[in-house]
Amino acid sequence: MPRDNKSALIQKIAKQAFITFKDCRSASSVDGNVLTDKLNELISLVTSVRAKDLKMMAPKNRPSSGAAEPQSPPVSYMHICETEVFSMGVFLLKTGTSIPLHDHPGMNGMIKVLYGKISVRCFDKLENSLTVPPDFDPQLAPLQTAGVWRSVLRSVAEYSENSGPCLLTPVRDNLHQIDAVDGPAAFLDILAPPYNPDDGRDCHYYKVLHSVTEPGTGAKVDQEQLGEKENEGWLLEIPQPEDFWCGGEPYPGPVVDI
Ligand SMILES: [Fe+2]
């Protein structure tokens, strides 16, 4: 079978992603009515994709095959395609690895598990607060307070190959941490528009300073902040963690022409 099969599911997904996101390259949201039908069609296509559609297979369940080894990247990326409208590829996570908490400024995104299981923890920045968290020690990093953000934990959920996609928008679930659960995992990743530091869309990493719902943090919270704000906390922008880096692997699936 030719690799550039025009009827390949991944080709249909790429075409639909282009149609869906071509008019929202700026900080608009996919929540708009205009895009709903197109987005739903994309979600339907992405929901049906499986590892075999990309000529991929889950690694055999041997300790040496799926576990991260010293000097080998914990996470790898298979590039599929990129246009000004969107990028698409596959992230491969070895056993016990994570993609640390990071953002997607002004971007929409879609994650679909191909094999294995992942846990996705989604946050949003609430505002760029000029104040600091109640228990933040200014001696730790007095110059970093500009990179401290009030935030809200939106959701924590697990996804497997039979789950629908996990979505993010410029304003909802925009930051996430992704952990491989119970073995290696792989997921299709669509970002629209793609990361582009020259256009204000660089990737930043964050550390959770504390969550008011986590016991024993010593967080002091005003009474009025409790209740509906119980998932609010603080994020500190950090450099890319030293134990995380992303290698590259060749994409084995059908060629995408977009
Ligand atoms: Fe991401």
PDB file of C-alpha atoms and ligand atoms in Angstrom:
ATOM      1  CA  MET A   1       0.000   0.000   0.000  1.00  0.00           C
ATOM      2  CA  PRO A   2       1.419   3.433  -0.840  1.00  0.00           C
ATOM      3  CA  ARG A   3       2.382   5.436   2.216  1.00  0.00           C
ATOM      4  CA  ASP A   4       0.749   8.568   0.813  1.00  0.00           C
ATOM      5  CA  ASN A   5      -2.707   7.042   0.856  1.00  0.00           C
ATOM      6  CA  LYS A   6      -5.109   9.987   0.584  1.00  0.00           C
ATOM      7  CA  SER A   7      -7.786   8.057   2.445  1.00  0.00           C
ATOM      8  CA  ALA A   8      -5.587   7.458   5.474  1.00  0.00           C
ATOM      9  CA  LEU A   9      -7.297   8.524   8.696  1.00  0.00           C
ATOM     10  CA  ILE A  10      -4.344  10.664   9.751  1.00  0.00           C
ATOM     11  CA  GLN A  11      -4.578  12.530   6.424  1.00  0.00           C
ATOM     12  CA  LYS A  12      -8.276  13.194   7.062  1.00  0.00           C
ATOM     13  CA  ILE A  13      -7.436  14.412  10.572  1.00  0.00           C
ATOM     14  CA  ALA A  14      -4.805  16.801   9.198  1.00  0.00           C
ATOM     15  CA  LYS A  15      -7.203  18.186   6.611  1.00  0.00           C
ATOM     16  CA  GLN A  16      -9.951  18.653   9.207  1.00  0.00           C
ATOM     17  CA  ALA A  17      -7.534  20.278  11.670  1.00  0.00           C
ATOM     18  CA  PHE A  18      -6.569  22.793   8.977  1.00  0.00           C
ATOM     19  CA  ILE A  19     -10.220  23.551   8.208  1.00  0.00           C
ATOM     20  CA  THR A  20     -11.108  23.822  11.886  1.00  0.00           C
ATOM     21  CA  PHE A  21      -8.307  26.087  12.997  1.00  0.00           C
ATOM     22  CA  LYS A  22      -7.424  28.171   9.922  1.00  0.00           C
ATOM     23  CA  ASP A  23      -9.460  31.151  11.116  1.00  0.00           C
ATOM     24  CA  CYS A  24      -8.296  31.193  14.697  1.00  0.00           C
ATOM     25  CA  ARG A  25      -4.560  31.763  14.521  1.00  0.00           C
ATOM     26  CA  SER A  26      -4.734  34.516  17.098  1.00  0.00           C
ATOM     27  CA  ALA A  27      -5.924  34.263  20.666  1.00  0.00           C
ATOM     28  CA  SER A  28      -9.471  33.281  19.766  1.00  0.00           C
ATOM     29  CA  SER A  29     -11.082  30.261  21.331  1.00  0.00           C
ATOM     30  CA  VAL A  30     -12.467  27.139  19.755  1.00  0.00           C
ATOM     31  CA  ASP A  31     -15.513  27.682  21.940  1.00  0.00           C
ATOM     32  CA  GLY A  32     -16.996  30.009  19.320  1.00  0.00           C
ATOM     33  CA  ASN A  33     -20.163  28.876  17.594  1.00  0.00           C
ATOM     34  CA  VAL A  34     -18.674  29.321  14.151  1.00  0.00           C
ATOM     35  CA  LEU A  35     -16.182  26.587  14.789  1.00  0.00           C
ATOM     36  CA  THR A  36     -18.335  24.141  16.704  1.00  0.00           C
ATOM     37  CA  ASP A  37     -19.378  21.938  13.788  1.00  0.00           C
ATOM     38  CA  LYS A  38     -15.871  21.784  12.394  1.00  0.00           C
ATOM     39  CA  LEU A  39     -14.419  21.092  15.801  1.00  0.00           C
ATOM     40  CA  ASN A  40     -16.922  18.318  16.459  1.00  0.00           C
ATOM     41  CA  GLU A  41     -15.990  16.687  13.164  1.00  0.00           C
ATOM     42  CA  LEU A  42     -12.312  16.870  14.117  1.00  0.00           C
ATOM     43  CA  ILE A  43     -13.057  15.404  17.556  1.00  0.00           C
ATOM     44  CA  SER A  44     -14.953  12.553  15.900  1.00  0.00           C
ATOM     45  CA  LEU A  45     -12.038  11.723  13.586  1.00  0.00           C
ATOM     46  CA  VAL A  46      -9.439  12.000  16.350  1.00  0.00           C
ATOM     47  CA  THR A  47     -11.514   9.820  18.678  1.00  0.00           C
ATOM     48  CA  SER A  48     -11.370   6.985  16.172  1.00  0.00           C
ATOM     49  CA  VAL A  49      -7.600   7.015  15.581  1.00  0.00           C
ATOM     50  CA  ARG A  50      -5.601   4.071  16.946  1.00  0.00           C
ATOM     51  CA  ALA A  51      -1.902   3.218  17.027  1.00  0.00           C
ATOM     52  CA  LYS A  52      -2.257   0.882  14.032  1.00  0.00           C
ATOM     53  CA  ASP A  53      -3.488   3.793  11.893  1.00  0.00           C
ATOM     54  CA  LEU A  54      -0.026   5.300  12.329  1.00  0.00           C
ATOM     55  CA  LYS A  55       1.739   1.941  11.878  1.00  0.00           C
ATOM     56  CA  MET A  56       2.663   2.012  15.539  1.00  0.00           C
ATOM     57  CA  MET A  57       2.603  -0.663  18.220  1.00  0.00           C
ATOM     58  CA  ALA A  58       2.899  -0.475  21.990  1.00  0.00           C
ATOM     59  CA  PRO A  59       6.349  -1.618  23.176  1.00  0.00           C
ATOM     60  CA  LYS A  60       6.477  -5.162  24.520  1.00  0.00           C
ATOM     61  CA  ASN A  61       6.042  -5.207  28.261  1.00  0.00           C
ATOM     62  CA  ARG A  62       9.686  -5.870  29.087  1.00  0.00           C
ATOM     63  CA  PRO A  63      11.525  -3.701  31.603  1.00  0.00           C
ATOM     64  CA  SER A  64      14.182  -2.745  29.063  1.00  0.00           C
ATOM     65  CA  SER A  65      11.732  -1.795  26.333  1.00  0.00           C
ATOM     66  CA  GLY A  66       9.506   0.734  27.969  1.00  0.00           C
ATOM     67  CA  ALA A  67      11.473   2.059  30.912  1.00  0.00           C
ATOM     68  CA  ALA A  68      13.594   5.175  30.708  1.00  0.00           C
ATOM     69  CA  GLU A  69      17.312   4.391  30.719  1.00  0.00           C
ATOM     70  CA  PRO A  70      20.092   6.750  31.726  1.00  0.00           C
ATOM     71  CA  GLN A  71      21.078   9.052  28.877  1.00  0.00           C
ATOM     72  CA  SER A  72      18.085   8.056  26.779  1.00  0.00           C
ATOM     73  CA  PRO A  73      15.360  10.675  26.500  1.00  0.00           C
ATOM     74  CA  PRO A  74      12.382  10.055  28.793  1.00  0.00           C
ATOM     75  CA  VAL A  75      10.074  11.410  26.115  1.00  0.00           C
ATOM     76  CA  SER A  76      10.350  11.345  22.319  1.00  0.00           C
ATOM     77  CA  TYR A  77       8.457  13.177  19.591  1.00  0.00           C
ATOM     78  CA  MET A  78       7.499  11.963  16.139  1.00  0.00           C
ATOM     79  CA  HIS A  79       6.905  14.920  13.848  1.00  0.00           C
ATOM     80  CA  ILE A  80       4.036  14.328  11.412  1.00  0.00           C
ATOM     81  CA  CYS A  81       3.375  17.754   9.886  1.00  0.00           C
ATOM     82  CA  GLU A  82       3.353  21.471  10.588  1.00  0.00           C
ATOM     83  CA  THR A  83       1.747  24.439   8.844  1.00  0.00           C
ATOM     84  CA  GLU A  84       1.097  28.016   9.996  1.00  0.00           C
ATOM     85  CA  VAL A  85      -2.294  26.782  11.182  1.00  0.00           C
ATOM     86  CA  PHE A  86      -1.408  23.721  13.219  1.00  0.00           C
ATOM     87  CA  SER A  87       1.248  21.175  14.115  1.00  0.00           C
ATOM     88  CA  MET A  88       0.707  17.466  14.600  1.00  0.00           C
ATOM     89  CA  GLY A  89       2.915  14.741  16.011  1.00  0.00           C
ATOM     90  CA  VAL A  90       3.123  11.892  18.481  1.00  0.00           C
ATOM     91  CA  PHE A  91       4.663  12.015  21.950  1.00  0.00           C
ATOM     92  CA  LEU A  92       6.073   8.759  23.313  1.00  0.00           C
ATOM     93  CA  LEU A  93       6.429   8.499  27.079  1.00  0.00           C
ATOM     94  CA  LYS A  94       8.502   5.763  28.642  1.00  0.00           C
ATOM     95  CA  THR A  95       7.404   3.985  31.791  1.00  0.00           C
ATOM     96  CA  GLY A  96       7.303   6.288  34.788  1.00  0.00           C
ATOM     97  CA  THR A  97       8.012   9.478  32.840  1.00  0.00           C
ATOM     98  CA  SER A  98       6.177  12.783  32.636  1.00  0.00           C
ATOM     99  CA  ILE A  99       5.929  15.881  30.518  1.00  0.00           C
ATOM    100  CA  PRO A 100       6.228  18.556  33.195  1.00  0.00           C
ATOM    101  CA  LEU A 101       3.662  21.290  33.691  1.00  0.00           C
ATOM    102  CA  HIS A 102       3.830  23.678  30.727  1.00  0.00           C
ATOM    103  CA  ASP A 103       1.662  26.134  28.826  1.00  0.00           C
ATOM    104  CA  HIS A 104       0.422  26.725  25.275  1.00  0.00           C
ATOM    105  CA  PRO A 105       0.034  30.530  25.046  1.00  0.00           C
ATOM    106  CA  GLY A 106      -2.810  31.584  22.779  1.00  0.00           C
ATOM    107  CA  MET A 107      -3.124  28.061  21.418  1.00  0.00           C
ATOM    108  CA  ASN A 108      -5.728  25.354  21.051  1.00  0.00           C
ATOM    109  CA  GLY A 109      -4.787  21.731  21.509  1.00  0.00           C
ATOM    110  CA  MET A 110      -5.996  18.179  21.316  1.00  0.00           C
ATOM    111  CA  ILE A 111      -4.465  15.032  22.805  1.00  0.00           C
ATOM    112  CA  LYS A 112      -5.520  11.496  21.872  1.00  0.00           C
ATOM    113  CA  VAL A 113      -3.933   8.433  23.455  1.00  0.00           C
ATOM    114  CA  LEU A 114      -2.714   5.806  20.975  1.00  0.00           C
ATOM    115  CA  TYR A 115      -1.534   3.216  23.500  1.00  0.00           C
ATOM    116  CA  GLY A 116      -1.035   2.987  27.234  1.00  0.00           C
ATOM    117  CA  LYS A 117      -2.589   5.306  29.759  1.00  0.00           C
ATOM    118  CA  ILE A 118      -1.840   8.906  30.741  1.00  0.00           C
ATOM    119  CA  SER A 119      -2.929  11.169  33.553  1.00  0.00           C
ATOM    120  CA  VAL A 120      -3.494  14.788  32.539  1.00  0.00           C
ATOM    121  CA  ARG A 121      -3.573  17.538  35.140  1.00  0.00           C
ATOM    122  CA  CYS A 122      -4.931  20.810  33.719  1.00  0.00           C
ATOM    123  CA  PHE A 123      -4.489  24.307  35.108  1.00  0.00           C
ATOM    124  CA  ASP A 124      -5.266  27.856  34.026  1.00  0.00           C
ATOM    125  CA  LYS A 125      -3.631  31.107  35.007  1.00  0.00           C
ATOM    126  CA  LEU A 126      -6.199  33.390  36.566  1.00  0.00           C
ATOM    127  CA  GLU A 127      -4.291  36.644  36.203  1.00  0.00           C
ATOM    128  CA  ASN A 128      -0.768  37.922  36.440  1.00  0.00           C
ATOM    129  CA  SER A 129      -0.892  38.732  40.111  1.00  0.00           C
ATOM    130  CA  LEU A 130       1.462  41.361  41.418  1.00  0.00           C
ATOM    131  CA  THR A 131       1.047  39.984  44.901  1.00  0.00           C
ATOM    132  CA  VAL A 132       2.713  36.816  46.115  1.00  0.00           C
ATOM    133  CA  PRO A 133       1.198  33.705  47.659  1.00  0.00           C
ATOM    134  CA  PRO A 134       0.524  33.911  51.397  1.00  0.00           C
ATOM    135  CA  ASP A 135       3.370  31.585  52.364  1.00  0.00           C
ATOM    136  CA  PHE A 136       5.833  32.488  49.612  1.00  0.00           C
ATOM    137  CA  ASP A 137       9.292  33.049  51.061  1.00  0.00           C
ATOM    138  CA  PRO A 138      10.737  36.079  49.274  1.00  0.00           C
ATOM    139  CA  GLN A 139      14.252  34.983  50.245  1.00  0.00           C
ATOM    140  CA  LEU A 140      13.903  31.925  48.041  1.00  0.00           C
ATOM    141  CA  ALA A 141      13.750  33.855  44.829  1.00  0.00           C
ATOM    142  CA  PRO A 142      13.163  37.562  45.284  1.00  0.00           C
ATOM    143  CA  LEU A 143      13.461  38.240  41.571  1.00  0.00           C
ATOM    144  CA  GLN A 144      11.029  35.537  40.565  1.00  0.00           C
ATOM    145  CA  THR A 145       7.859  37.013  41.964  1.00  0.00           C
ATOM    146  CA  ALA A 146       7.029  38.419  38.518  1.00  0.00           C
ATOM    147  CA  GLY A 147       6.805  34.786  37.397  1.00  0.00           C
ATOM    148  CA  VAL A 148       4.345  33.743  40.081  1.00  0.00           C
ATOM    149  CA  TRP A 149       0.828  33.237  38.837  1.00  0.00           C
ATOM    150  CA  ARG A 150      -2.430  32.742  40.620  1.00  0.00           C
ATOM    151  CA  SER A 151      -3.955  29.659  39.053  1.00  0.00           C
ATOM    152  CA  VAL A 152      -6.762  27.168  39.210  1.00  0.00           C
ATOM    153  CA  LEU A 153      -6.595  23.397  38.931  1.00  0.00           C
ATOM    154  CA  ARG A 154      -9.291  22.629  36.360  1.00  0.00           C
ATOM    155  CA  SER A 155      -9.185  18.859  36.165  1.00  0.00           C
ATOM    156  CA  VAL A 156      -7.251  15.654  36.721  1.00  0.00           C
ATOM    157  CA  ALA A 157      -8.228  12.787  34.449  1.00  0.00           C
ATOM    158  CA  GLU A 158      -6.877   9.583  32.955  1.00  0.00           C
ATOM    159  CA  TYR A 159      -7.040   8.755  29.261  1.00  0.00           C
ATOM    160  CA  SER A 160      -6.477   5.521  27.355  1.00  0.00           C
ATOM    161  CA  GLU A 161      -6.855   4.553  23.702  1.00  0.00           C
ATOM    162  CA  ASN A 162     -10.606   4.202  24.094  1.00  0.00           C
ATOM    163  CA  SER A 163     -11.013   7.686  25.583  1.00  0.00           C
ATOM    164  CA  GLY A 164     -11.981  10.706  23.546  1.00  0.00           C
ATOM    165  CA  PRO A 165      -9.428  13.479  23.119  1.00  0.00           C
ATOM    166  CA  CYS A 166      -8.373  15.848  25.888  1.00  0.00           C
ATOM    167  CA  LEU A 167      -8.900  19.434  24.706  1.00  0.00           C
ATOM    168  CA  LEU A 168      -7.286  22.728  25.599  1.00  0.00           C
ATOM    169  CA  THR A 169      -8.020  26.288  24.478  1.00  0.00           C
ATOM    170  CA  PRO A 170      -6.287  29.650  24.985  1.00  0.00           C
ATOM    171  CA  VAL A 171      -8.454  30.218  28.063  1.00  0.00           C
ATOM    172  CA  ARG A 172      -9.405  26.768  29.325  1.00  0.00           C
ATOM    173  CA  ASP A 173      -7.157  23.891  30.466  1.00  0.00           C
ATOM    174  CA  ASN A 174      -4.248  25.701  28.794  1.00  0.00           C
ATOM    175  CA  LEU A 175      -1.542  24.390  31.104  1.00  0.00           C
ATOM    176  CA  HIS A 176      -1.036  20.704  31.711  1.00  0.00           C
ATOM    177  CA  GLN A 177       1.192  18.041  33.134  1.00  0.00           C
ATOM    178  CA  ILE A 178       1.092  14.620  31.519  1.00  0.00           C
ATOM    179  CA  ASP A 179       2.190  11.455  33.334  1.00  0.00           C
ATOM    180  CA  ALA A 180       2.532   7.950  31.903  1.00  0.00           C
ATOM    181  CA  VAL A 181       0.483   5.564  34.061  1.00  0.00           C
ATOM    182  CA  ASP A 182       1.296   1.858  34.515  1.00  0.00           C
ATOM    183  CA  GLY A 183       3.756   1.610  31.623  1.00  0.00           C
ATOM    184  CA  PRO A 184       4.738   3.376  28.414  1.00  0.00           C
ATOM    185  CA  ALA A 185       2.218   5.537  26.587  1.00  0.00           C
ATOM    186  CA  ALA A 186       1.875   7.430  23.327  1.00  0.00           C
ATOM    187  CA  PHE A 187      -0.509  10.169  22.267  1.00  0.00           C
ATOM    188  CA  LEU A 188      -1.300  12.145  19.159  1.00  0.00           C
ATOM    189  CA  ASP A 189      -0.834  15.870  19.775  1.00  0.00           C
ATOM    190  CA  ILE A 190      -2.420  18.637  17.680  1.00  0.00           C
ATOM    191  CA  LEU A 191      -1.592  22.277  18.454  1.00  0.00           C
ATOM    192  CA  ALA A 192      -3.183  25.250  16.706  1.00  0.00           C
ATOM    193  CA  PRO A 193      -1.462  27.508  16.018  1.00  0.00           C
ATOM    194  CA  PRO A 194       1.905  25.826  16.553  1.00  0.00           C
ATOM    195  CA  TYR A 195       4.455  27.037  19.078  1.00  0.00           C
ATOM    196  CA  ASN A 196       6.338  30.013  17.638  1.00  0.00           C
ATOM    197  CA  PRO A 197       8.506  32.085  20.013  1.00  0.00           C
ATOM    198  CA  ASP A 198       8.751  34.833  17.388  1.00  0.00           C
ATOM    199  CA  ASP A 199       4.975  35.225  17.555  1.00  0.00           C
ATOM    200  CA  GLY A 200       4.602  35.110  21.353  1.00  0.00           C
ATOM    201  CA  ARG A 201       3.989  31.379  21.586  1.00  0.00           C
ATOM    202  CA  ASP A 202       6.956  29.952  23.457  1.00  0.00           C
ATOM    203  CA  CYS A 203       6.652  27.038  25.878  1.00  0.00           C
ATOM    204  CA  HIS A 204       7.093  27.867  29.569  1.00  0.00           C
ATOM    205  CA  TYR A 205       7.416  25.443  32.454  1.00  0.00           C
ATOM    206  CA  TYR A 206       5.862  25.794  35.896  1.00  0.00           C
ATOM    207  CA  LYS A 207       6.055  24.389  39.368  1.00  0.00           C
ATOM    208  CA  VAL A 208       3.017  24.183  41.631  1.00  0.00           C
ATOM    209  CA  LEU A 209       3.919  26.181  44.729  1.00  0.00           C
ATOM    210  CA  HIS A 210       0.964  24.848  46.626  1.00  0.00           C
ATOM    211  CA  SER A 211      -2.690  24.128  46.297  1.00  0.00           C
ATOM    212  CA  VAL A 212      -5.040  25.280  49.004  1.00  0.00           C
ATOM    213  CA  THR A 213      -6.650  21.848  48.918  1.00  0.00           C
ATOM    214  CA  GLU A 214      -3.418  20.023  49.640  1.00  0.00           C
ATOM    215  CA  PRO A 215      -3.148  19.245  53.318  1.00  0.00           C
ATOM    216  CA  GLY A 216      -0.113  20.226  55.302  1.00  0.00           C
ATOM    217  CA  THR A 217       1.091  23.020  53.055  1.00  0.00           C
ATOM    218  CA  GLY A 218       0.532  25.651  55.671  1.00  0.00           C
ATOM    219  CA  ALA A 219      -1.303  27.797  53.170  1.00  0.00           C
ATOM    220  CA  LYS A 220      -3.205  30.626  54.720  1.00  0.00           C
ATOM    221  CA  VAL A 221      -6.403  31.329  52.884  1.00  0.00           C
ATOM    222  CA  ASP A 222      -8.950  33.997  53.639  1.00  0.00           C
ATOM    223  CA  GLN A 223     -12.345  32.607  54.475  1.00  0.00           C
ATOM    224  CA  GLU A 224     -13.883  34.225  51.435  1.00  0.00           C
ATOM    225  CA  GLN A 225     -11.411  32.431  49.181  1.00  0.00           C
ATOM    226  CA  LEU A 226     -12.681  29.038  50.235  1.00  0.00           C
ATOM    227  CA  GLY A 227     -15.625  27.250  48.633  1.00  0.00           C
ATOM    228  CA  GLU A 228     -15.720  27.836  44.910  1.00  0.00           C
ATOM    229  CA  LYS A 229     -12.055  28.808  44.951  1.00  0.00           C
ATOM    230  CA  GLU A 230     -10.884  25.653  46.654  1.00  0.00           C
ATOM    231  CA  ASN A 231      -8.839  24.581  43.625  1.00  0.00           C
ATOM    232  CA  GLU A 232      -6.930  27.833  43.372  1.00  0.00           C
ATOM    233  CA  GLY A 233      -3.206  27.899  44.002  1.00  0.00           C
ATOM    234  CA  TRP A 234       0.021  29.374  42.705  1.00  0.00           C
ATOM    235  CA  LEU A 235       2.358  28.521  39.877  1.00  0.00           C
ATOM    236  CA  LEU A 236       6.010  29.530  39.655  1.00  0.00           C
ATOM    237  CA  GLU A 237       7.535  29.799  36.201  1.00  0.00           C
ATOM    238  CA  ILE A 238      10.738  27.734  36.121  1.00  0.00           C
ATOM    239  CA  PRO A 239      13.379  26.756  33.554  1.00  0.00           C
ATOM    240  CA  GLN A 240      12.858  23.471  31.737  1.00  0.00           C
ATOM    241  CA  PRO A 241      13.411  20.757  34.393  1.00  0.00           C
ATOM    242  CA  GLU A 242      16.805  19.068  34.035  1.00  0.00           C
ATOM    243  CA  ASP A 243      15.324  15.576  34.143  1.00  0.00           C
ATOM    244  CA  PHE A 244      13.047  16.298  31.200  1.00  0.00           C
ATOM    245  CA  TRP A 245      14.106  16.485  27.607  1.00  0.00           C
ATOM    246  CA  CYS A 246      12.553  15.303  24.395  1.00  0.00           C
ATOM    247  CA  GLY A 247      14.265  13.181  21.769  1.00  0.00           C
ATOM    248  CA  GLY A 248      13.137  12.546  18.231  1.00  0.00           C
ATOM    249  CA  GLU A 249      11.960   9.389  16.495  1.00  0.00           C
ATOM    250  CA  PRO A 250      10.956   8.781  12.879  1.00  0.00           C
ATOM    251  CA  TYR A 251       7.241   8.747  12.209  1.00  0.00           C
ATOM    252  CA  PRO A 252       6.316   5.375  10.676  1.00  0.00           C
ATOM    253  CA  GLY A 253       2.791   6.135   9.502  1.00  0.00           C
ATOM    254  CA  PRO A 254       1.176   7.357   6.282  1.00  0.00           C
ATOM    255  CA  VAL A 255       2.661  10.539   4.833  1.00  0.00           C
ATOM    256  CA  VAL A 256       0.474  13.559   5.494  1.00  0.00           C
ATOM    257  CA  ASP A 257       0.183  16.092   2.707  1.00  0.00           C
ATOM    258  CA  ILE A 258      -1.258  19.386   3.811  1.00  0.00           C
TER     259      ILE A 258
HETATM  260 FE    FE B   1       1.278  20.256  26.035  1.00  0.00          FE
END
